[in-house]
Amino acid sequence: MTGSADTAPATTGPLAGVRVLEFTTAWAGPFAGRCLAYLGAQVIKIEAPGHPDSWRGTRNGGAPVYYPEFTPGEDPQNRNVLFNSQNLDKRSLALDLKRDGAMEVMHDLVRRSDVVLANFTPGVLDRLGIGRRDLAEVNDRIIVVEMPAFGEGGPSSSHQGMGKTMEPAAGMTSLMGYPDGTPVLTGPAIMDPIGGLNAVAAVVSALELRERTGHGSAVVVPQVEAAASWIGEYLLEQAETGTTRVRDGNHVPDAAPHAAYPCAGDDEWVAIAVWDDHQWRALCTVLGADELADDPAYRRLTDRQAAQERLDHVLAELTRPHDKMTLAARLQAAGVPAAPVLGGDEIARSPAMRESGMLVDLDHAAVGRRTYSALGFRHSRTPGSHRRAAPLFGEHNDEVLRDLLGYDADRIATLRRTGVVADAPTADTDTPRVPRHAPAPAAPAREETRS
């Protein structure tokens, strides 16, 4: 089976010329590698034949929802939507580090690379013999960036992490929910893309440091600790005043009303934020409720803040008959911050998403031409791009071994015969499929943060 074809040159991004060896799984680590590839780096995803990226699933497939047309097909590990969404623009090398001869291949890769990226628990790379200390003897310019859930040395350092566990640990979950309810998560796992972006920043910073010192470095990006920056104002407020922020639904301190309101249809909503009295009057005019604007109970921001719960009920009855798209457009035209709450299918069909470059069509050997979500950062002089769909397992074994490392056909054949490299996952992967946010079965050579 042939792989996915490039659709744009790989040298346009700001990281063109940088080579990354990626040992990651699930979402956070692969998302970091995806961002680096988008920015022009050559990312080689290295997977163990007996323990590939968990988001590939098993050789027997899994829940139909994870596959195009809800069909795992004959090759489910190359059809999984989860894996294929987060591994665009990468090459795949299936390398078993447990096999004799594999470390020589790894060292040859390191001599020609700039970054090693991993999201294992602390100490795993060292035990595998590919930590910064060992690899620096091969290439002192190599940068090793690790993305554990928790930092080194603390009581939680050996714990695996999931987006749904790291988010509460970072303090984010305590800020969300209603005052009389339990804390809630932001969604499936916002910590994963947050962790990925933090790792990208670490890679770029380490590359800049290397430009000045001539030497590589080891960087640890604990995802829980790094995520604290996303709620920094609340942490500072707690530290300076001793005040703990109270959950308050969709309300915020500086606006009222500020919430999502029902619209016509089943589970359809519009989000509205009113920051000043002028916007309040405009909202009332659009809703045909000018008398509400003059009601002393709601006339000023401080009045509305004091009566938010009652006001939310009043506005809900006014917005309910309206189409969310039409109402949002009318409010925006009147100067009121508003937006329809869109589902995934609506986002995929959005002309604005297509025109802004946030959707891209790519050809994949196992699933055909598909639409993928793009990345939201742009550079005017060195624009990044999505060039190819996610790789098939081991798709680029020959390309990497022959073209990059210079191995001849006999040596490559020996590596295949001895199991150092493989063109398909081995039977070891046929373990029961675990939930996406549950700890994975222990693996002898690969321990992971799993997020």
Tab-separated table of C-alpha atoms in Angstrom:
chain	number	residue	atom	x	y	z
A	1	MET	CA	0.000	0.000	0.000
A	2	THR	CA	1.449	3.349	-0.966
A	3	GLY	CA	1.443	6.188	1.515
A	4	SER	CA	0.165	9.727	1.546
A	5	ALA	CA	1.536	12.194	-0.966
A	6	ASP	CA	2.917	15.613	-0.072
A	7	THR	CA	0.778	18.507	-1.295
A	8	ALA	CA	3.149	21.408	-0.480
A	9	PRO	CA	6.897	21.914	-0.034
A	10	ALA	CA	8.196	21.034	3.417
A	11	THR	CA	10.660	23.908	3.648
A	12	THR	CA	8.393	26.922	4.058
A	13	GLY	CA	7.972	26.934	7.841
A	14	PRO	CA	10.162	28.636	10.434
A	15	LEU	CA	11.463	25.244	11.627
A	16	ALA	CA	12.531	24.048	8.182
A	17	GLY	CA	15.772	22.092	8.556
A	18	VAL	CA	14.980	20.887	12.086
A	19	ARG	CA	14.559	17.132	12.555
A	20	VAL	CA	12.506	15.738	15.445
A	21	LEU	CA	12.413	12.145	16.708
A	22	GLU	CA	9.003	11.744	18.297
A	23	PHE	CA	8.288	9.069	20.934
A	24	THR	CA	4.761	10.023	21.923
A	25	THR	CA	1.277	8.575	22.182
A	26	ALA	CA	-2.380	9.619	22.449
A	27	TRP	CA	-2.970	13.384	22.128
A	28	ALA	CA	-0.658	15.861	23.905
A	29	GLY	CA	2.645	14.519	22.597
A	30	PRO	CA	1.436	13.837	19.043
A	31	PHE	CA	-0.189	17.282	18.975
A	32	ALA	CA	3.165	18.852	19.862
A	33	GLY	CA	4.830	16.891	17.072
A	34	ARG	CA	2.051	17.863	14.695
A	35	CYS	CA	2.618	21.557	15.459
A	36	LEU	CA	6.373	21.223	14.909
A	37	ALA	CA	5.766	19.471	11.592
A	38	TYR	CA	3.302	22.171	10.536
A	39	LEU	CA	6.024	24.730	11.264
A	40	GLY	CA	8.343	22.964	8.831
A	41	ALA	CA	10.260	20.478	10.986
A	42	GLN	CA	10.787	16.953	9.696
A	43	VAL	CA	9.123	14.821	12.358
A	44	ILE	CA	9.870	11.095	12.439
A	45	LYS	CA	7.366	9.307	14.633
A	46	ILE	CA	9.016	6.238	16.178
A	47	GLU	CA	6.664	3.497	17.342
A	48	ALA	CA	7.449	0.111	18.854
A	49	PRO	CA	5.950	-2.713	16.772
A	50	GLY	CA	4.534	-4.315	19.909
A	51	HIS	CA	3.296	-1.072	21.412
A	52	PRO	CA	2.350	1.530	18.801
A	53	ASP	CA	0.629	4.821	19.543
A	54	SER	CA	-2.414	3.941	21.660
A	55	TRP	CA	-4.636	6.074	19.439
A	56	ARG	CA	-4.112	3.605	16.595
A	57	GLY	CA	-6.211	1.118	18.570
A	58	THR	CA	-5.714	-2.609	18.095
A	59	ARG	CA	-5.424	-4.804	15.016
A	60	ASN	CA	-8.959	-6.008	15.688
A	61	GLY	CA	-10.419	-2.509	15.634
A	62	GLY	CA	-12.668	-0.957	18.231
A	63	ALA	CA	-15.770	1.178	18.633
A	64	PRO	CA	-17.111	2.079	15.152
A	65	VAL	CA	-17.220	5.789	16.055
A	66	TYR	CA	-13.413	5.911	15.772
A	67	TYR	CA	-13.382	4.952	12.083
A	68	PRO	CA	-14.523	6.580	8.814
A	69	GLU	CA	-18.006	5.500	7.843
A	70	PHE	CA	-18.043	3.731	11.240
A	71	THR	CA	-16.088	0.870	9.673
A	72	PRO	CA	-12.767	-0.371	11.146
A	73	GLY	CA	-12.087	-2.261	7.907
A	74	GLU	CA	-9.241	-4.711	7.323
A	75	ASP	CA	-6.579	-2.257	8.504
A	76	PRO	CA	-8.085	-0.483	11.528
A	77	GLN	CA	-4.784	0.731	13.006
A	78	ASN	CA	-4.226	2.864	9.925
A	79	ARG	CA	-7.856	4.035	9.796
A	80	ASN	CA	-8.363	5.306	13.334
A	81	VAL	CA	-9.749	8.845	13.345
A	82	LEU	CA	-7.990	9.697	16.605
A	83	PHE	CA	-4.514	8.832	15.342
A	84	ASN	CA	-5.043	10.248	11.874
A	85	SER	CA	-6.209	13.596	13.258
A	86	GLN	CA	-3.061	14.240	15.325
A	87	ASN	CA	-0.217	12.928	13.197
A	88	LEU	CA	-0.364	14.986	10.029
A	89	ASP	CA	2.864	15.691	8.152
A	90	LYS	CA	4.939	13.051	9.981
A	91	ARG	CA	7.005	10.105	8.844
A	92	SER	CA	6.649	6.735	10.575
A	93	LEU	CA	9.506	4.456	11.621
A	94	ALA	CA	8.631	1.218	13.432
A	95	LEU	CA	11.664	0.556	15.645
A	96	ASP	CA	11.843	-1.930	18.523
A	97	LEU	CA	14.375	-0.543	20.983
A	98	LYS	CA	14.370	-3.851	22.899
A	99	ARG	CA	16.014	-5.701	20.006
A	100	ASP	CA	19.742	-6.137	19.535
A	101	GLY	CA	20.947	-3.681	16.943
A	102	ALA	CA	18.168	-1.148	17.525
A	103	MET	CA	20.313	1.204	19.595
A	104	GLU	CA	22.788	1.538	16.751
A	105	VAL	CA	19.916	2.676	14.525
A	106	MET	CA	18.779	5.075	17.228
A	107	HIS	CA	22.254	6.574	17.565
A	108	ASP	CA	22.515	7.034	13.812
A	109	LEU	CA	19.205	8.899	13.924
A	110	VAL	CA	20.357	11.067	16.820
A	111	ARG	CA	23.525	12.065	14.968
A	112	ARG	CA	21.309	13.517	12.248
A	113	SER	CA	18.590	15.024	14.427
A	114	ASP	CA	17.954	18.060	16.571
A	115	VAL	CA	15.182	17.109	19.000
A	116	VAL	CA	13.868	14.057	20.827
A	117	LEU	CA	10.276	14.532	22.002
A	118	ALA	CA	8.566	12.132	24.447
A	119	ASN	CA	5.594	12.058	26.803
A	120	PHE	CA	6.610	9.212	29.110
A	121	THR	CA	6.757	9.361	32.902
A	122	PRO	CA	10.053	10.744	34.313
A	123	GLY	CA	13.006	8.396	34.052
A	124	VAL	CA	11.709	6.216	31.227
A	125	LEU	CA	14.018	7.651	28.576
A	126	ASP	CA	17.008	7.162	30.872
A	127	ARG	CA	16.046	3.535	31.502
A	128	LEU	CA	15.721	2.988	27.764
A	129	GLY	CA	19.170	4.473	27.250
A	130	ILE	CA	17.910	7.430	25.226
A	131	GLY	CA	17.861	10.174	27.835
A	132	ARG	CA	19.771	13.392	27.308
A	133	ARG	CA	22.871	12.183	29.205
A	134	ASP	CA	23.263	9.095	26.997
A	135	LEU	CA	22.373	10.808	23.743
A	136	ALA	CA	24.714	13.750	24.388
A	137	GLU	CA	27.612	11.321	24.027
A	138	VAL	CA	26.379	10.679	20.492
A	139	ASN	CA	25.349	14.260	19.615
A	140	ASP	CA	25.971	17.047	22.107
A	141	ARG	CA	23.609	19.320	20.168
A	142	ILE	CA	20.601	17.053	20.681
A	143	ILE	CA	17.663	18.541	22.611
A	144	VAL	CA	15.502	16.192	24.675
A	145	VAL	CA	12.052	17.479	25.619
A	146	GLU	CA	9.931	15.358	27.952
A	147	MET	CA	6.249	15.905	28.735
A	148	PRO	CA	5.350	13.974	31.907
A	149	ALA	CA	2.099	14.635	33.697
A	150	PHE	CA	3.909	15.740	36.863
A	151	GLY	CA	7.392	17.098	37.499
A	152	GLU	CA	10.427	15.157	38.626
A	153	GLY	CA	11.057	14.399	42.272
A	154	GLY	CA	7.621	15.102	43.733
A	155	PRO	CA	5.232	12.574	45.267
A	156	SER	CA	3.246	12.372	42.016
A	157	SER	CA	6.220	12.197	39.648
A	158	SER	CA	5.690	8.537	38.742
A	159	HIS	CA	1.952	8.939	38.140
A	160	GLN	CA	0.526	8.615	34.669
A	161	GLY	CA	-1.790	11.390	33.585
A	162	MET	CA	-4.842	11.869	31.429
A	163	GLY	CA	-6.403	15.128	30.318
A	164	LYS	CA	-9.310	14.445	32.648
A	165	THR	CA	-7.030	13.898	35.643
A	166	MET	CA	-4.437	16.573	34.949
A	167	GLU	CA	-7.051	19.292	34.551
A	168	PRO	CA	-8.333	18.930	38.144
A	169	ALA	CA	-4.748	18.584	39.407
A	170	ALA	CA	-3.868	21.914	37.797
A	171	GLY	CA	-6.760	23.684	39.553
A	172	MET	CA	-8.714	24.449	36.404
A	173	THR	CA	-11.712	22.254	37.182
A	174	SER	CA	-12.378	23.986	40.494
A	175	LEU	CA	-13.172	27.189	38.574
A	176	MET	CA	-15.883	25.670	36.388
A	177	GLY	CA	-19.440	24.727	37.226
A	178	TYR	CA	-22.328	26.311	39.074
A	179	PRO	CA	-22.074	27.645	42.647
A	180	ASP	CA	-24.304	24.915	44.065
A	181	GLY	CA	-22.954	22.129	41.847
A	182	THR	CA	-19.837	20.025	41.483
A	183	PRO	CA	-16.732	21.105	39.571
A	184	VAL	CA	-16.874	20.205	35.884
A	185	LEU	CA	-14.334	19.545	33.158
A	186	THR	CA	-13.898	21.844	30.167
A	187	GLY	CA	-14.638	18.957	27.825
A	188	PRO	CA	-12.882	15.780	26.679
A	189	ALA	CA	-9.352	16.858	27.598
A	190	ILE	CA	-8.288	20.456	27.038
A	191	MET	CA	-5.073	19.726	28.929
A	192	ASP	CA	-3.795	17.694	25.973
A	193	PRO	CA	-3.544	20.517	23.419
A	194	ILE	CA	-2.403	22.851	26.196
A	195	GLY	CA	0.397	20.418	27.038
A	196	GLY	CA	1.260	20.111	23.374
A	197	LEU	CA	1.554	23.865	22.907
A	198	ASN	CA	3.713	24.175	26.021
A	199	ALA	CA	6.028	21.504	24.618
A	200	VAL	CA	6.274	23.373	21.306
A	201	ALA	CA	7.305	26.504	23.214
A	202	ALA	CA	9.922	24.445	25.057
A	203	VAL	CA	11.351	23.076	21.805
A	204	VAL	CA	11.573	26.514	20.212
A	205	SER	CA	13.181	27.967	23.354
A	206	ALA	CA	15.725	25.145	23.495
A	207	LEU	CA	16.593	25.630	19.826
A	208	GLU	CA	17.165	29.326	20.469
A	209	LEU	CA	19.372	28.491	23.464
A	210	ARG	CA	21.392	26.113	21.320
A	211	GLU	CA	21.984	28.866	18.784
A	212	ARG	CA	23.688	30.873	21.527
A	213	THR	CA	25.556	28.110	23.375
A	214	GLY	CA	26.235	25.514	20.699
A	215	HIS	CA	24.969	22.755	23.003
A	216	GLY	CA	21.717	20.868	23.348
A	217	SER	CA	19.775	20.586	26.581
A	218	ALA	CA	17.240	18.552	28.515
A	219	VAL	CA	13.855	20.192	29.073
A	220	VAL	CA	11.078	18.769	31.221
A	221	VAL	CA	7.597	20.221	30.670
A	222	PRO	CA	5.333	18.858	33.444
A	223	GLN	CA	1.890	19.259	31.947
A	224	VAL	CA	0.119	19.966	35.232
A	225	GLU	CA	2.599	22.630	36.309
A	226	ALA	CA	2.790	24.261	32.893
A	227	ALA	CA	-1.006	24.444	32.654
A	228	ALA	CA	-1.126	26.660	35.740
A	229	SER	CA	-0.196	29.570	33.471
A	230	TRP	CA	-3.638	29.335	31.869
A	231	ILE	CA	-5.285	30.270	35.168
A	232	GLY	CA	-2.469	32.481	36.425
A	233	GLU	CA	-4.695	35.406	37.428
A	234	TYR	CA	-6.696	33.193	39.768
A	235	LEU	CA	-3.562	31.734	41.338
A	236	LEU	CA	-2.191	35.242	41.899
A	237	GLU	CA	-5.500	36.373	43.366
A	238	GLN	CA	-5.430	33.477	45.807
A	239	ALA	CA	-1.807	34.116	46.766
A	240	GLU	CA	-2.205	37.879	47.212
A	241	THR	CA	-5.647	38.127	48.792
A	242	GLY	CA	-6.427	34.688	50.140
A	243	THR	CA	-9.656	34.789	48.138
A	244	THR	CA	-10.695	31.582	46.397
A	245	ARG	CA	-12.541	32.168	43.172
A	246	VAL	CA	-16.106	30.809	43.377
A	247	ARG	CA	-17.611	28.893	40.464
A	248	ASP	CA	-20.359	30.947	38.848
A	249	GLY	CA	-21.527	29.141	35.741
A	250	ASN	CA	-21.031	31.266	32.620
A	251	HIS	CA	-20.982	34.529	34.538
A	252	VAL	CA	-17.878	36.719	34.715
A	253	PRO	CA	-17.085	39.669	36.995
A	254	ASP	CA	-17.070	42.396	34.329
A	255	ALA	CA	-20.100	41.665	32.152
A	256	ALA	CA	-23.822	41.027	32.529
A	257	PRO	CA	-25.604	39.347	30.927
A	258	HIS	CA	-22.913	36.814	30.028
A	259	ALA	CA	-24.184	33.324	29.197
A	260	ALA	CA	-25.517	30.964	26.541
A	261	TYR	CA	-29.229	31.274	25.816
A	262	PRO	CA	-31.604	28.805	24.122
A	263	CYS	CA	-32.758	29.304	20.553
A	264	ALA	CA	-35.222	27.631	18.214
A	265	GLY	CA	-34.607	23.945	17.640
A	266	ASP	CA	-33.296	21.065	19.700
A	267	ASP	CA	-30.369	22.046	21.937
A	268	GLU	CA	-29.527	25.180	19.958
A	269	TRP	CA	-27.893	28.123	21.711
A	270	VAL	CA	-26.470	31.597	21.259
A	271	ALA	CA	-23.711	33.030	23.449
A	272	ILE	CA	-24.102	36.686	24.451
A	273	ALA	CA	-21.759	38.976	26.393
A	274	VAL	CA	-22.773	42.505	27.386
A	275	TRP	CA	-19.935	44.617	28.751
A	276	ASP	CA	-21.537	48.055	28.984
A	277	ASP	CA	-24.862	49.842	29.094
A	278	HIS	CA	-24.763	50.769	25.393
A	279	GLN	CA	-24.522	47.097	24.436
A	280	TRP	CA	-27.357	46.348	26.857
A	281	ARG	CA	-29.692	48.763	25.102
A	282	ALA	CA	-28.705	47.367	21.707
A	283	LEU	CA	-29.450	43.836	22.904
A	284	CYS	CA	-32.888	44.840	24.114
A	285	THR	CA	-33.658	46.585	20.822
A	286	VAL	CA	-32.708	43.524	18.746
A	287	LEU	CA	-34.878	41.330	20.988
A	288	GLY	CA	-37.802	43.773	20.730
A	289	ALA	CA	-37.718	44.444	24.469
A	290	ASP	CA	-36.959	48.166	24.766
A	291	GLU	CA	-38.932	48.310	27.990
A	292	LEU	CA	-36.410	45.928	29.514
A	293	ALA	CA	-33.595	48.387	28.800
A	294	ASP	CA	-35.318	51.019	30.943
A	295	ASP	CA	-36.228	48.663	33.776
A	296	PRO	CA	-34.477	50.053	36.882
A	297	ALA	CA	-33.553	46.507	37.881
A	298	TYR	CA	-31.333	46.130	34.804
A	299	ARG	CA	-30.463	49.648	33.643
A	300	ARG	CA	-26.839	49.708	34.795
A	301	LEU	CA	-24.143	47.031	34.776
A	302	THR	CA	-24.084	46.865	38.557
A	303	ASP	CA	-27.865	46.352	38.547
A	304	ARG	CA	-27.630	43.531	36.044
A	305	GLN	CA	-24.812	41.874	37.942
A	306	ALA	CA	-26.921	41.843	41.080
A	307	ALA	CA	-29.820	40.177	39.259
A	308	GLN	CA	-28.049	37.862	36.809
A	309	GLU	CA	-29.961	34.699	37.603
A	310	ARG	CA	-33.347	36.382	37.146
A	311	LEU	CA	-32.108	38.201	34.045
A	312	ASP	CA	-30.919	34.947	32.489
A	313	HIS	CA	-34.436	33.512	32.752
A	314	VAL	CA	-35.956	36.639	31.184
A	315	LEU	CA	-33.513	36.627	28.259
A	316	ALA	CA	-33.955	32.900	27.690
A	317	GLU	CA	-37.637	33.448	26.915
A	318	LEU	CA	-36.768	36.257	24.515
A	319	THR	CA	-34.090	34.326	22.590
A	320	ARG	CA	-35.954	31.006	22.436
A	321	PRO	CA	-38.008	31.750	19.264
A	322	HIS	CA	-34.976	32.920	17.253
A	323	ASP	CA	-32.701	31.029	14.892
A	324	LYS	CA	-29.269	31.088	16.520
A	325	MET	CA	-27.380	32.044	13.347
A	326	THR	CA	-29.720	34.879	12.460
A	327	LEU	CA	-29.869	36.230	15.996
A	328	ALA	CA	-26.101	36.163	16.414
A	329	ALA	CA	-25.646	38.037	13.133
A	330	ARG	CA	-28.182	40.706	14.119
A	331	LEU	CA	-26.579	41.180	17.517
A	332	GLN	CA	-23.114	41.468	16.020
A	333	ALA	CA	-24.388	44.065	13.540
A	334	ALA	CA	-25.780	46.022	16.487
A	335	GLY	CA	-22.439	45.949	18.300
A	336	VAL	CA	-23.301	43.235	20.812
A	337	PRO	CA	-20.694	40.445	21.238
A	338	ALA	CA	-22.551	37.260	20.280
A	339	ALA	CA	-21.963	33.955	18.533
A	340	PRO	CA	-23.975	30.853	17.702
A	341	VAL	CA	-22.933	27.743	19.612
A	342	LEU	CA	-21.861	25.401	16.815
A	343	GLY	CA	-21.632	21.640	16.744
A	344	GLY	CA	-18.767	19.780	15.124
A	345	ASP	CA	-20.715	19.160	11.934
A	346	GLU	CA	-21.555	22.860	11.609
A	347	ILE	CA	-17.913	23.832	12.091
A	348	ALA	CA	-16.858	21.364	9.401
A	349	ARG	CA	-19.338	22.940	6.963
A	350	SER	CA	-18.505	26.524	7.883
A	351	PRO	CA	-17.394	28.660	4.904
A	352	ALA	CA	-15.488	30.878	7.334
A	353	MET	CA	-13.424	27.929	8.561
A	354	ARG	CA	-12.636	26.932	4.990
A	355	GLU	CA	-11.769	30.452	3.848
A	356	SER	CA	-9.530	31.070	6.856
A	357	GLY	CA	-7.519	27.918	6.164
A	358	MET	CA	-8.697	26.109	9.265
A	359	LEU	CA	-9.845	23.126	7.193
A	360	VAL	CA	-7.559	21.242	4.824
A	361	ASP	CA	-8.142	18.285	2.493
A	362	LEU	CA	-5.468	15.573	2.384
A	363	ASP	CA	-5.162	12.144	0.764
A	364	HIS	CA	-4.582	9.146	3.032
A	365	ALA	CA	-3.765	5.700	1.664
A	366	ALA	CA	-6.123	3.842	4.015
A	367	VAL	CA	-9.072	6.239	4.240
A	368	GLY	CA	-8.919	8.292	1.048
A	369	ARG	CA	-9.301	12.049	0.789
A	370	ARG	CA	-10.503	13.568	4.052
A	371	THR	CA	-10.951	16.975	5.618
A	372	TYR	CA	-8.794	17.742	8.657
A	373	SER	CA	-8.732	20.642	11.078
A	374	ALA	CA	-5.693	22.848	10.564
A	375	LEU	CA	-3.694	24.867	13.081
A	376	GLY	CA	-4.480	28.437	13.966
A	377	PHE	CA	-1.093	30.142	13.925
A	378	ARG	CA	0.210	31.908	10.838
A	379	HIS	CA	3.565	33.440	9.899
A	380	SER	CA	3.769	35.995	7.110
A	381	ARG	CA	7.383	35.355	6.025
A	382	THR	CA	7.649	31.665	6.905
A	383	PRO	CA	4.143	30.210	6.625
A	384	GLY	CA	3.631	26.692	7.877
A	385	SER	CA	1.447	24.192	6.101
A	386	HIS	CA	-0.180	20.789	6.267
A	387	ARG	CA	1.402	18.728	3.496
A	388	ARG	CA	0.456	15.113	4.040
A	389	ALA	CA	-2.015	12.994	5.967
A	390	ALA	CA	-0.947	10.856	8.925
A	391	PRO	CA	1.477	8.034	8.090
A	392	LEU	CA	0.674	4.369	7.845
A	393	PHE	CA	2.426	2.299	10.485
A	394	GLY	CA	6.073	1.944	9.422
A	395	GLU	CA	5.326	3.649	6.129
A	396	HIS	CA	8.681	5.384	5.938
A	397	ASN	CA	10.956	2.611	7.213
A	398	ASP	CA	12.858	2.348	3.947
A	399	GLU	CA	12.949	6.090	3.363
A	400	VAL	CA	14.460	6.749	6.791
A	401	LEU	CA	16.875	3.804	6.812
A	402	ARG	CA	18.011	4.119	3.202
A	403	ASP	CA	17.778	7.791	2.347
A	404	LEU	CA	18.499	9.374	5.715
A	405	LEU	CA	20.834	6.853	7.339
A	406	GLY	CA	22.402	5.479	4.162
A	407	TYR	CA	21.810	1.792	4.933
A	408	ASP	CA	22.033	-0.636	2.029
A	409	ALA	CA	19.380	-3.184	1.105
A	410	ASP	CA	21.106	-6.069	2.898
A	411	ARG	CA	21.308	-4.197	6.173
A	412	ILE	CA	17.686	-3.100	5.962
A	413	ALA	CA	16.646	-6.677	5.255
A	414	THR	CA	18.598	-7.855	8.302
A	415	LEU	CA	16.879	-5.270	10.504
A	416	ARG	CA	13.519	-6.568	9.281
A	417	ARG	CA	14.461	-10.221	9.727
A	418	THR	CA	15.642	-9.640	13.310
A	419	GLY	CA	12.568	-7.612	14.250
A	420	VAL	CA	14.426	-4.351	14.812
A	421	VAL	CA	12.069	-2.715	12.334
A	422	ALA	CA	8.623	-3.913	11.278
A	423	ASP	CA	6.101	-2.999	8.622
A	424	ALA	CA	3.039	-3.809	10.755
A	425	PRO	CA	2.256	-3.877	14.467
A	426	THR	CA	2.957	-7.232	16.080
A	427	ALA	CA	0.491	-9.460	17.916
A	428	ASP	CA	1.467	-7.800	21.209
A	429	THR	CA	-0.955	-5.013	20.336
A	430	ASP	CA	-3.974	-7.311	20.483
A	431	THR	CA	-4.678	-6.481	24.106
A	432	PRO	CA	-8.148	-5.308	25.185
A	433	ARG	CA	-8.815	-1.756	24.079
A	434	VAL	CA	-8.830	0.473	27.130
A	435	PRO	CA	-10.918	3.618	27.502
A	436	ARG	CA	-9.165	6.652	26.076
A	437	HIS	CA	-8.682	8.212	29.489
A	438	ALA	CA	-7.895	5.111	31.540
A	439	PRO	CA	-4.395	3.836	32.419
A	440	ALA	CA	-3.048	1.521	29.762
A	441	PRO	CA	-1.772	-1.992	30.458
A	442	ALA	CA	1.883	-1.949	31.475
A	443	ALA	CA	4.329	-2.356	28.619
A	444	PRO	CA	7.839	-3.677	29.103
A	445	ALA	CA	9.650	-1.064	27.038
A	446	ARG	CA	7.314	1.914	26.756
A	447	GLU	CA	5.808	3.762	29.691
A	448	GLU	CA	3.805	6.799	28.833
A	449	THR	CA	2.036	9.833	30.162
A	450	ARG	CA	-0.845	8.758	27.917
A	451	SER	CA	-2.036	12.280	27.283
